[in-house]
């Protein structure tokens, strides 16, 4: 039920124990875990030896400002560049979104990474945390490019994760550092931010990640702690049957529930399947807090495991990948 962060580029003894714990369902990797493709491949192989059952390896390889693995991998433009292209040539932007997604997913799958948490389908409306990570400020454009991104990820052998439900882009605050409140009504959200999530769910997204944003016109607690948002709206009203992730419990906006144990319990009680504990300093306490709870069902984890995967050499030799990279490189990369 926990997806945990680790500290460095090799596993410490304590981290081997954490990964072996049945309460841990996966590991999320960051730039701190990366030195080279060879090094991160060895780290991934080491983790897989410890957990050969249904176990997830995750990363945020969105492109632009959020790309954890850089040296030796395709430099991916921010999603906002695709939105800018859409304003000039919609069909070209849709094709580029599929290609961006395929390149990202196929490179991660070649490493045996299951999930890159993508795509961001928040609106590009000035949020400090989202910024260039979002396609556009128009939900119709976000929806179309988001669906194209899903298609590309699926072709690359990777399940898709829509984030950050029900929409993080229309508030100013960065929830890594501050609490955030969006005062709009549910009807207003349905007409804007939520539409991109609804279309992504209809297009077959396997997972959704919650925002640490409070929408007091809907519920008094942040979305990740809210059964109204998860069970009543996301699952009952919108028909989502996939896996629900929390955002990182170490973020400042998650602190409203209390300490580490209270945050995890609030997420699980609200209906989250998997809880992100990205900071290694919180992992031991988090595992202790859920000791004895039933872990996330293996069949749910299985829906997120990577599908097809090429070897790195076969990717390098693939002329389609070369064409896609050339087209992406032609965009104004500002990462």
mmCIF file of C-alpha atoms in Angstrom:
data_model
loop_
_atom_site.group_PDB
_atom_site.id
_atom_site.type_symbol
_atom_site.label_atom_id
_atom_site.label_comp_id
_atom_site.label_asym_id
_atom_site.label_seq_id
_atom_site.Cartn_x
_atom_site.Cartn_y
_atom_site.Cartn_z
ATOM 1 C CA UNK A 1 0.000 0.000 0.000
ATOM 2 C CA UNK A 2 3.101 2.255 0.250
ATOM 3 C CA UNK A 3 5.298 3.433 -2.631
ATOM 4 C CA UNK A 4 8.535 4.592 -1.037
ATOM 5 C CA UNK A 5 11.569 6.693 -1.875
ATOM 6 C CA UNK A 6 15.147 5.599 -1.278
ATOM 7 C CA UNK A 7 18.134 7.801 -0.514
ATOM 8 C CA UNK A 8 20.899 7.100 -2.976
ATOM 9 C CA UNK A 9 22.210 5.302 -6.008
ATOM 10 C CA UNK A 10 22.611 1.943 -4.274
ATOM 11 C CA UNK A 11 20.414 0.210 -1.723
ATOM 12 C CA UNK A 12 21.363 0.557 1.924
ATOM 13 C CA UNK A 13 20.759 -2.367 4.259
ATOM 14 C CA UNK A 14 17.724 -0.698 5.872
ATOM 15 C CA UNK A 15 16.257 0.006 2.447
ATOM 16 C CA UNK A 16 16.494 -3.666 1.548
ATOM 17 C CA UNK A 17 14.420 -4.414 4.633
ATOM 18 C CA UNK A 18 11.883 -1.726 3.684
ATOM 19 C CA UNK A 19 11.483 -3.080 0.165
ATOM 20 C CA UNK A 20 11.009 -6.603 1.492
ATOM 21 C CA UNK A 21 8.152 -5.506 3.768
ATOM 22 C CA UNK A 22 4.762 -6.715 2.473
ATOM 23 C CA UNK A 23 3.252 -3.308 3.203
ATOM 24 C CA UNK A 24 5.517 -1.774 0.543
ATOM 25 C CA UNK A 25 4.084 -2.086 -2.973
ATOM 26 C CA UNK A 26 6.668 -0.121 -4.902
ATOM 27 C CA UNK A 27 9.609 2.279 -5.099
ATOM 28 C CA UNK A 28 9.689 5.715 -6.699
ATOM 29 C CA UNK A 29 13.022 6.900 -8.084
ATOM 30 C CA UNK A 30 14.286 10.497 -8.238
ATOM 31 C CA UNK A 31 17.275 12.373 -9.620
ATOM 32 C CA UNK A 32 19.107 11.562 -6.382
ATOM 33 C CA UNK A 33 18.964 7.899 -7.421
ATOM 34 C CA UNK A 34 20.414 8.482 -10.883
ATOM 35 C CA UNK A 35 23.991 8.802 -12.149
ATOM 36 C CA UNK A 36 23.864 6.973 -15.475
ATOM 37 C CA UNK A 37 21.735 4.510 -17.388
ATOM 38 C CA UNK A 38 24.045 1.678 -16.389
ATOM 39 C CA UNK A 39 23.930 2.618 -12.708
ATOM 40 C CA UNK A 40 20.137 3.009 -12.528
ATOM 41 C CA UNK A 41 19.649 -0.259 -14.413
ATOM 42 C CA UNK A 42 21.768 -2.036 -11.798
ATOM 43 C CA UNK A 43 19.739 -0.397 -9.020
ATOM 44 C CA UNK A 44 16.477 -1.498 -10.627
ATOM 45 C CA UNK A 45 17.783 -5.033 -11.066
ATOM 46 C CA UNK A 46 18.774 -5.085 -7.393
ATOM 47 C CA UNK A 47 15.268 -4.065 -6.348
ATOM 48 C CA UNK A 48 13.687 -6.655 -8.630
ATOM 49 C CA UNK A 49 15.763 -9.404 -7.015
ATOM 50 C CA UNK A 50 14.305 -8.442 -3.634
ATOM 51 C CA UNK A 51 10.719 -8.298 -4.885
ATOM 52 C CA UNK A 52 9.919 -10.593 -7.777
ATOM 53 C CA UNK A 53 6.179 -10.513 -6.996
ATOM 54 C CA UNK A 54 3.744 -7.808 -8.105
ATOM 55 C CA UNK A 55 5.835 -4.753 -7.269
ATOM 56 C CA UNK A 56 5.994 -1.338 -8.945
ATOM 57 C CA UNK A 57 8.973 0.741 -9.984
ATOM 58 C CA UNK A 58 7.935 4.333 -10.579
ATOM 59 C CA UNK A 59 9.365 7.698 -11.626
ATOM 60 C CA UNK A 60 8.282 11.172 -12.729
ATOM 61 C CA UNK A 61 9.709 11.434 -16.249
ATOM 62 C CA UNK A 62 7.294 14.055 -17.561
ATOM 63 C CA UNK A 63 9.745 16.161 -19.535
ATOM 64 C CA UNK A 64 10.489 19.854 -19.175
ATOM 65 C CA UNK A 65 11.208 20.796 -15.564
ATOM 66 C CA UNK A 66 10.337 17.321 -14.230
ATOM 67 C CA UNK A 67 12.601 14.727 -15.817
ATOM 68 C CA UNK A 68 14.464 12.617 -13.253
ATOM 69 C CA UNK A 69 16.727 10.766 -15.702
ATOM 70 C CA UNK A 70 18.485 13.079 -18.155
ATOM 71 C CA UNK A 71 22.001 12.083 -19.191
ATOM 72 C CA UNK A 72 21.699 9.313 -21.783
ATOM 73 C CA UNK A 73 17.943 9.789 -22.267
ATOM 74 C CA UNK A 74 15.924 11.861 -24.690
ATOM 75 C CA UNK A 75 15.545 15.453 -23.543
ATOM 76 C CA UNK A 76 11.770 15.812 -23.475
ATOM 77 C CA UNK A 77 10.152 19.224 -23.967
ATOM 78 C CA UNK A 78 7.685 20.512 -21.390
ATOM 79 C CA UNK A 79 4.073 19.653 -22.159
ATOM 80 C CA UNK A 80 3.325 23.377 -22.472
ATOM 81 C CA UNK A 81 5.299 23.391 -25.739
ATOM 82 C CA UNK A 82 2.735 20.966 -27.172
ATOM 83 C CA UNK A 83 -0.071 23.294 -26.178
ATOM 84 C CA UNK A 84 1.656 26.163 -27.948
ATOM 85 C CA UNK A 85 1.934 24.056 -31.106
ATOM 86 C CA UNK A 86 -1.761 23.174 -30.781
ATOM 87 C CA UNK A 87 -2.704 26.836 -31.090
ATOM 88 C CA UNK A 88 -0.973 26.904 -34.487
ATOM 89 C CA UNK A 89 -1.511 23.357 -35.797
ATOM 90 C CA UNK A 90 -3.778 21.084 -33.698
ATOM 91 C CA UNK A 91 -3.176 17.922 -35.711
ATOM 92 C CA UNK A 92 0.604 18.324 -35.475
ATOM 93 C CA UNK A 93 0.380 18.875 -31.705
ATOM 94 C CA UNK A 94 -1.714 15.732 -31.240
ATOM 95 C CA UNK A 95 0.833 13.698 -33.206
ATOM 96 C CA UNK A 96 3.686 15.170 -31.163
ATOM 97 C CA UNK A 97 1.890 14.341 -27.909
ATOM 98 C CA UNK A 98 1.650 10.687 -28.938
ATOM 99 C CA UNK A 99 5.307 10.664 -29.968
ATOM 100 C CA UNK A 100 6.469 12.414 -26.778
ATOM 101 C CA UNK A 101 4.585 9.816 -24.728
ATOM 102 C CA UNK A 102 5.889 6.876 -26.727
ATOM 103 C CA UNK A 103 9.511 8.017 -26.456
ATOM 104 C CA UNK A 104 9.188 8.586 -22.712
ATOM 105 C CA UNK A 105 7.373 5.322 -22.016
ATOM 106 C CA UNK A 106 9.535 3.134 -24.245
ATOM 107 C CA UNK A 107 12.747 4.468 -22.688
ATOM 108 C CA UNK A 108 11.445 3.858 -19.174
ATOM 109 C CA UNK A 109 10.174 0.400 -20.077
ATOM 110 C CA UNK A 110 13.599 -0.483 -21.486
ATOM 111 C CA UNK A 111 14.892 0.089 -17.930
ATOM 112 C CA UNK A 112 12.074 -2.043 -16.431
ATOM 113 C CA UNK A 113 10.336 0.996 -14.941
ATOM 114 C CA UNK A 114 6.615 0.240 -14.755
ATOM 115 C CA UNK A 115 5.098 3.694 -14.271
ATOM 116 C CA UNK A 116 6.071 7.245 -15.069
ATOM 117 C CA UNK A 117 3.367 9.317 -13.389
ATOM 118 C CA UNK A 118 1.929 10.959 -16.492
ATOM 119 C CA UNK A 119 0.212 12.759 -18.048
ATOM 120 C CA UNK A 120 -0.409 15.970 -16.139
ATOM 121 C CA UNK A 121 -3.929 17.030 -17.144
ATOM 122 C CA UNK A 122 -4.125 20.038 -14.844
ATOM 123 C CA UNK A 123 -4.917 23.342 -16.509
ATOM 124 C CA UNK A 124 -2.097 25.804 -17.218
ATOM 125 C CA UNK A 125 -3.491 28.679 -15.184
ATOM 126 C CA UNK A 126 -0.527 29.961 -13.214
ATOM 127 C CA UNK A 127 -0.048 27.382 -10.465
ATOM 128 C CA UNK A 128 3.469 27.577 -9.029
ATOM 129 C CA UNK A 129 3.932 23.799 -8.970
ATOM 130 C CA UNK A 130 2.354 23.009 -12.330
ATOM 131 C CA UNK A 131 3.464 25.809 -14.647
ATOM 132 C CA UNK A 132 5.031 24.429 -17.845
ATOM 133 C CA UNK A 133 4.093 20.890 -16.843
ATOM 134 C CA UNK A 134 0.550 21.499 -18.132
ATOM 135 C CA UNK A 135 -0.496 21.422 -21.785
ATOM 136 C CA UNK A 136 -2.767 24.467 -21.934
ATOM 137 C CA UNK A 137 -5.256 26.667 -20.090
ATOM 138 C CA UNK A 138 -8.199 25.440 -22.219
ATOM 139 C CA UNK A 139 -9.622 22.164 -20.935
ATOM 140 C CA UNK A 140 -10.661 21.111 -24.440
ATOM 141 C CA UNK A 141 -7.054 21.296 -25.580
ATOM 142 C CA UNK A 142 -5.799 19.566 -22.428
ATOM 143 C CA UNK A 143 -8.318 16.788 -22.941
ATOM 144 C CA UNK A 144 -7.377 16.177 -26.570
ATOM 145 C CA UNK A 145 -3.635 16.240 -25.923
ATOM 146 C CA UNK A 146 -4.063 14.157 -22.759
ATOM 147 C CA UNK A 147 -5.888 11.442 -24.680
ATOM 148 C CA UNK A 148 -3.166 11.473 -27.324
ATOM 149 C CA UNK A 149 -0.579 11.130 -24.574
ATOM 150 C CA UNK A 150 -2.422 8.105 -23.186
ATOM 151 C CA UNK A 151 -2.344 6.457 -26.598
ATOM 152 C CA UNK A 152 1.394 6.996 -26.869
ATOM 153 C CA UNK A 153 2.069 5.648 -23.390
ATOM 154 C CA UNK A 154 0.011 2.544 -24.074
ATOM 155 C CA UNK A 155 1.851 1.952 -27.348
ATOM 156 C CA UNK A 156 5.086 2.240 -25.353
ATOM 157 C CA UNK A 157 3.947 -0.460 -22.918
ATOM 158 C CA UNK A 158 3.078 1.744 -19.948
ATOM 159 C CA UNK A 159 -0.079 2.368 -17.945
ATOM 160 C CA UNK A 160 -1.165 6.000 -17.635
ATOM 161 C CA UNK A 161 -1.741 8.052 -14.473
ATOM 162 C CA UNK A 162 -3.904 11.181 -14.692
ATOM 163 C CA UNK A 163 -2.805 13.868 -12.258
ATOM 164 C CA UNK A 164 -3.592 15.797 -10.086
ATOM 165 C CA UNK A 165 -7.288 15.017 -9.546
ATOM 166 C CA UNK A 166 -9.615 16.903 -9.482
ATOM 167 C CA UNK A 167 -7.387 19.690 -10.865
ATOM 168 C CA UNK A 168 -4.398 21.504 -9.370
ATOM 169 C CA UNK A 169 -3.810 24.117 -12.048
ATOM 170 C CA UNK A 170 -6.332 26.775 -11.054
ATOM 171 C CA UNK A 171 -4.927 27.652 -7.621
ATOM 172 C CA UNK A 172 -1.731 29.647 -7.134
ATOM 173 C CA UNK A 173 -0.134 27.764 -4.213
ATOM 174 C CA UNK A 174 2.478 25.048 -4.615
ATOM 175 C CA UNK A 175 1.278 22.243 -2.316
ATOM 176 C CA UNK A 176 4.862 21.128 -1.747
ATOM 177 C CA UNK A 177 5.174 24.219 0.459
ATOM 178 C CA UNK A 178 1.706 25.622 1.203
ATOM 179 C CA UNK A 179 -1.887 24.597 1.785
ATOM 180 C CA UNK A 180 -4.097 25.314 -1.223
ATOM 181 C CA UNK A 181 -7.827 26.029 -1.440
ATOM 182 C CA UNK A 182 -10.004 26.163 -4.556
ATOM 183 C CA UNK A 183 -13.386 27.750 -3.793
ATOM 184 C CA UNK A 184 -15.190 26.747 -6.981
ATOM 185 C CA UNK A 185 -18.344 24.636 -6.902
ATOM 186 C CA UNK A 186 -18.550 21.094 -8.215
ATOM 187 C CA UNK A 187 -20.546 22.293 -11.221
ATOM 188 C CA UNK A 188 -17.836 24.830 -12.050
ATOM 189 C CA UNK A 189 -15.162 22.140 -11.742
ATOM 190 C CA UNK A 190 -17.132 19.740 -13.938
ATOM 191 C CA UNK A 191 -17.219 22.338 -16.712
ATOM 192 C CA UNK A 192 -13.470 22.968 -16.518
ATOM 193 C CA UNK A 193 -10.757 20.921 -14.795
ATOM 194 C CA UNK A 194 -12.729 17.710 -14.316
ATOM 195 C CA UNK A 195 -13.543 17.342 -18.001
ATOM 196 C CA UNK A 196 -9.968 16.350 -18.868
ATOM 197 C CA UNK A 197 -10.017 13.660 -16.182
ATOM 198 C CA UNK A 198 -13.379 12.335 -17.356
ATOM 199 C CA UNK A 199 -12.140 12.065 -20.936
ATOM 200 C CA UNK A 200 -8.888 10.419 -19.809
ATOM 201 C CA UNK A 201 -10.813 7.855 -17.786
ATOM 202 C CA UNK A 202 -13.019 7.111 -20.796
ATOM 203 C CA UNK A 203 -9.838 6.716 -22.868
ATOM 204 C CA UNK A 204 -8.583 3.959 -20.546
ATOM 205 C CA UNK A 205 -6.292 5.562 -17.962
ATOM 206 C CA UNK A 206 -5.336 2.942 -15.408
ATOM 207 C CA UNK A 207 -4.548 5.249 -12.478
ATOM 208 C CA UNK A 208 -5.352 8.661 -11.016
ATOM 209 C CA UNK A 209 -3.218 10.693 -8.595
ATOM 210 C CA UNK A 210 -4.970 12.978 -6.108
ATOM 211 C CA UNK A 211 -4.140 16.618 -5.389
ATOM 212 C CA UNK A 212 -3.435 17.945 -1.884
ATOM 213 C CA UNK A 213 -5.899 20.746 -2.624
ATOM 214 C CA UNK A 214 -9.048 21.500 -0.614
ATOM 215 C CA UNK A 215 -12.285 22.310 -2.429
ATOM 216 C CA UNK A 216 -14.514 23.510 0.437
ATOM 217 C CA UNK A 217 -17.625 23.820 -1.712
ATOM 218 C CA UNK A 218 -17.373 20.038 -2.199
ATOM 219 C CA UNK A 219 -15.688 18.745 0.977
ATOM 220 C CA UNK A 220 -13.863 20.285 3.926
ATOM 221 C CA UNK A 221 -10.701 18.162 3.616
ATOM 222 C CA UNK A 222 -8.070 17.914 0.845
ATOM 223 C CA UNK A 223 -9.080 15.701 -2.072
ATOM 224 C CA UNK A 224 -6.724 12.864 -1.127
ATOM 225 C CA UNK A 225 -8.375 12.613 2.293
ATOM 226 C CA UNK A 226 -11.903 12.861 0.912
ATOM 227 C CA UNK A 227 -14.278 9.960 0.406
ATOM 228 C CA UNK A 228 -16.560 12.440 -1.336
ATOM 229 C CA UNK A 229 -13.965 13.042 -4.030
ATOM 230 C CA UNK A 230 -12.644 9.486 -4.297
ATOM 231 C CA UNK A 231 -15.656 7.253 -3.698
ATOM 232 C CA UNK A 232 -18.617 9.459 -4.572
ATOM 233 C CA UNK A 233 -17.264 11.530 -7.461
ATOM 234 C CA UNK A 234 -14.279 9.707 -8.971
ATOM 235 C CA UNK A 235 -15.567 6.172 -8.610
ATOM 236 C CA UNK A 236 -19.379 6.389 -8.430
ATOM 237 C CA UNK A 237 -20.083 9.406 -10.647
ATOM 238 C CA UNK A 238 -17.168 9.187 -13.085
ATOM 239 C CA UNK A 239 -16.986 5.395 -13.196
ATOM 240 C CA UNK A 240 -13.266 5.053 -12.490
ATOM 241 C CA UNK A 241 -12.313 1.469 -11.618
ATOM 242 C CA UNK A 242 -8.538 1.816 -11.620
ATOM 243 C CA UNK A 243 -5.873 2.517 -9.011
ATOM 244 C CA UNK A 244 -5.905 5.693 -6.910
ATOM 245 C CA UNK A 245 -2.571 7.158 -5.765
ATOM 246 C CA UNK A 246 -2.081 9.789 -3.112
ATOM 247 C CA UNK A 247 0.371 12.555 -3.794
ATOM 248 C CA UNK A 248 3.470 12.593 -1.576
ATOM 249 C CA UNK A 249 2.594 12.623 2.138
ATOM 250 C CA UNK A 250 5.736 14.671 2.825
ATOM 251 C CA UNK A 251 4.328 17.756 1.100
ATOM 252 C CA UNK A 252 3.329 20.672 3.302
ATOM 253 C CA UNK A 253 -0.293 20.596 2.165
ATOM 254 C CA UNK A 254 -0.592 16.999 3.410
ATOM 255 C CA UNK A 255 0.117 18.033 6.991
ATOM 256 C CA UNK A 256 -3.486 19.030 7.735
ATOM 257 C CA UNK A 257 -4.286 15.425 8.674
ATOM 258 C CA UNK A 258 -1.613 15.336 11.399
ATOM 259 C CA UNK A 259 1.504 13.217 11.677
ATOM 260 C CA UNK A 260 2.762 10.576 9.267
ATOM 261 C CA UNK A 261 0.518 7.798 10.565
ATOM 262 C CA UNK A 262 -2.539 10.050 10.491
ATOM 263 C CA UNK A 263 -1.815 11.135 6.906
ATOM 264 C CA UNK A 264 -1.487 7.565 5.695
ATOM 265 C CA UNK A 265 -4.611 6.458 7.536
ATOM 266 C CA UNK A 266 -6.590 9.404 6.148
ATOM 267 C CA UNK A 267 -5.599 8.556 2.581
ATOM 268 C CA UNK A 268 -6.347 4.853 2.919
ATOM 269 C CA UNK A 269 -9.628 5.452 4.717
ATOM 270 C CA UNK A 270 -10.712 7.856 1.965
ATOM 271 C CA UNK A 271 -10.155 5.206 -0.705
ATOM 272 C CA UNK A 272 -6.570 5.597 -1.920
ATOM 273 C CA UNK A 273 -5.003 2.304 -2.983
ATOM 274 C CA UNK A 274 -1.366 3.410 -2.865
ATOM 275 C CA UNK A 275 0.260 6.123 -0.755
ATOM 276 C CA UNK A 276 3.443 7.898 -1.869
ATOM 277 C CA UNK A 277 6.150 8.289 0.790
ATOM 278 C CA UNK A 278 8.843 9.986 -1.244
ATOM 279 C CA UNK A 279 11.185 11.093 1.541
ATOM 280 C CA UNK A 280 13.358 8.261 2.909
ATOM 281 C CA UNK A 281 13.273 9.969 6.320
ATOM 282 C CA UNK A 282 9.556 9.117 6.588
ATOM 283 C CA UNK A 283 9.665 5.536 5.354
ATOM 284 C CA UNK A 284 10.431 3.604 8.550
ATOM 285 C CA UNK A 285 7.694 5.441 10.447
ATOM 286 C CA UNK A 286 5.285 4.884 7.560
ATOM 287 C CA UNK A 287 5.882 1.151 7.435
ATOM 288 C CA UNK A 288 5.425 0.901 11.185
ATOM 289 C CA UNK A 289 2.165 2.860 10.893
ATOM 290 C CA UNK A 290 0.600 0.360 8.493
ATOM 291 C CA UNK A 291 2.080 -2.822 9.950
ATOM 292 C CA UNK A 292 -0.570 -5.526 9.867
ATOM 293 C CA UNK A 293 -2.866 -3.777 7.370
ATOM 294 C CA UNK A 294 -3.707 -5.754 4.267
ATOM 295 C CA UNK A 295 -1.416 -4.615 1.438
ATOM 296 C CA UNK A 296 -2.751 -3.458 -1.908
ATOM 297 C CA UNK A 297 -4.160 -6.482 -3.744
ATOM 298 C CA UNK A 298 -1.675 -8.022 -6.211
ATOM 299 C CA UNK A 299 -4.285 -8.001 -8.959
ATOM 300 C CA UNK A 300 -4.572 -4.216 -8.663
ATOM 301 C CA UNK A 301 -0.785 -3.818 -8.795
ATOM 302 C CA UNK A 302 -0.764 -6.060 -11.862
ATOM 303 C CA UNK A 303 -2.862 -3.544 -13.830
ATOM 304 C CA UNK A 304 0.019 -1.048 -13.525
ATOM 305 C CA UNK A 305 2.927 -3.348 -14.283
ATOM 306 C CA UNK A 306 4.810 -2.586 -17.457
ATOM 307 C CA UNK A 307 3.748 -4.336 -20.608
ATOM 308 C CA UNK A 308 5.871 -4.598 -23.749
ATOM 309 C CA UNK A 309 9.481 -3.527 -23.454
ATOM 310 C CA UNK A 310 12.334 -3.186 -25.901
ATOM 311 C CA UNK A 311 15.981 -3.569 -25.094
ATOM 312 C CA UNK A 312 17.903 -0.309 -25.114
ATOM 313 C CA UNK A 313 19.819 -1.378 -28.222
ATOM 314 C CA UNK A 314 16.641 -2.166 -30.113
ATOM 315 C CA UNK A 315 15.329 1.298 -29.208
ATOM 316 C CA UNK A 316 18.523 2.921 -30.494
ATOM 317 C CA UNK A 317 18.212 0.948 -33.724
ATOM 318 C CA UNK A 318 14.531 1.876 -34.200
ATOM 319 C CA UNK A 319 14.175 4.447 -37.028
ATOM 320 C CA UNK A 320 10.734 5.455 -35.733
ATOM 321 C CA UNK A 321 12.287 6.564 -32.438
ATOM 322 C CA UNK A 322 14.906 8.550 -34.320
ATOM 323 C CA UNK A 323 12.200 10.383 -36.280
ATOM 324 C CA UNK A 324 10.196 11.106 -33.132
ATOM 325 C CA UNK A 325 13.241 12.454 -31.272
ATOM 326 C CA UNK A 326 14.119 14.739 -34.176
ATOM 327 C CA UNK A 327 10.576 16.147 -34.198
ATOM 328 C CA UNK A 328 10.618 16.711 -30.446
ATOM 329 C CA UNK A 329 14.055 18.308 -30.571
ATOM 330 C CA UNK A 330 12.713 20.876 -33.000
ATOM 331 C CA UNK A 331 10.477 22.298 -30.274
ATOM 332 C CA UNK A 332 11.706 25.120 -28.040
ATOM 333 C CA UNK A 333 13.020 23.084 -25.109
ATOM 334 C CA UNK A 334 13.201 25.194 -21.968
ATOM 335 C CA UNK A 335 13.767 22.476 -19.366
#
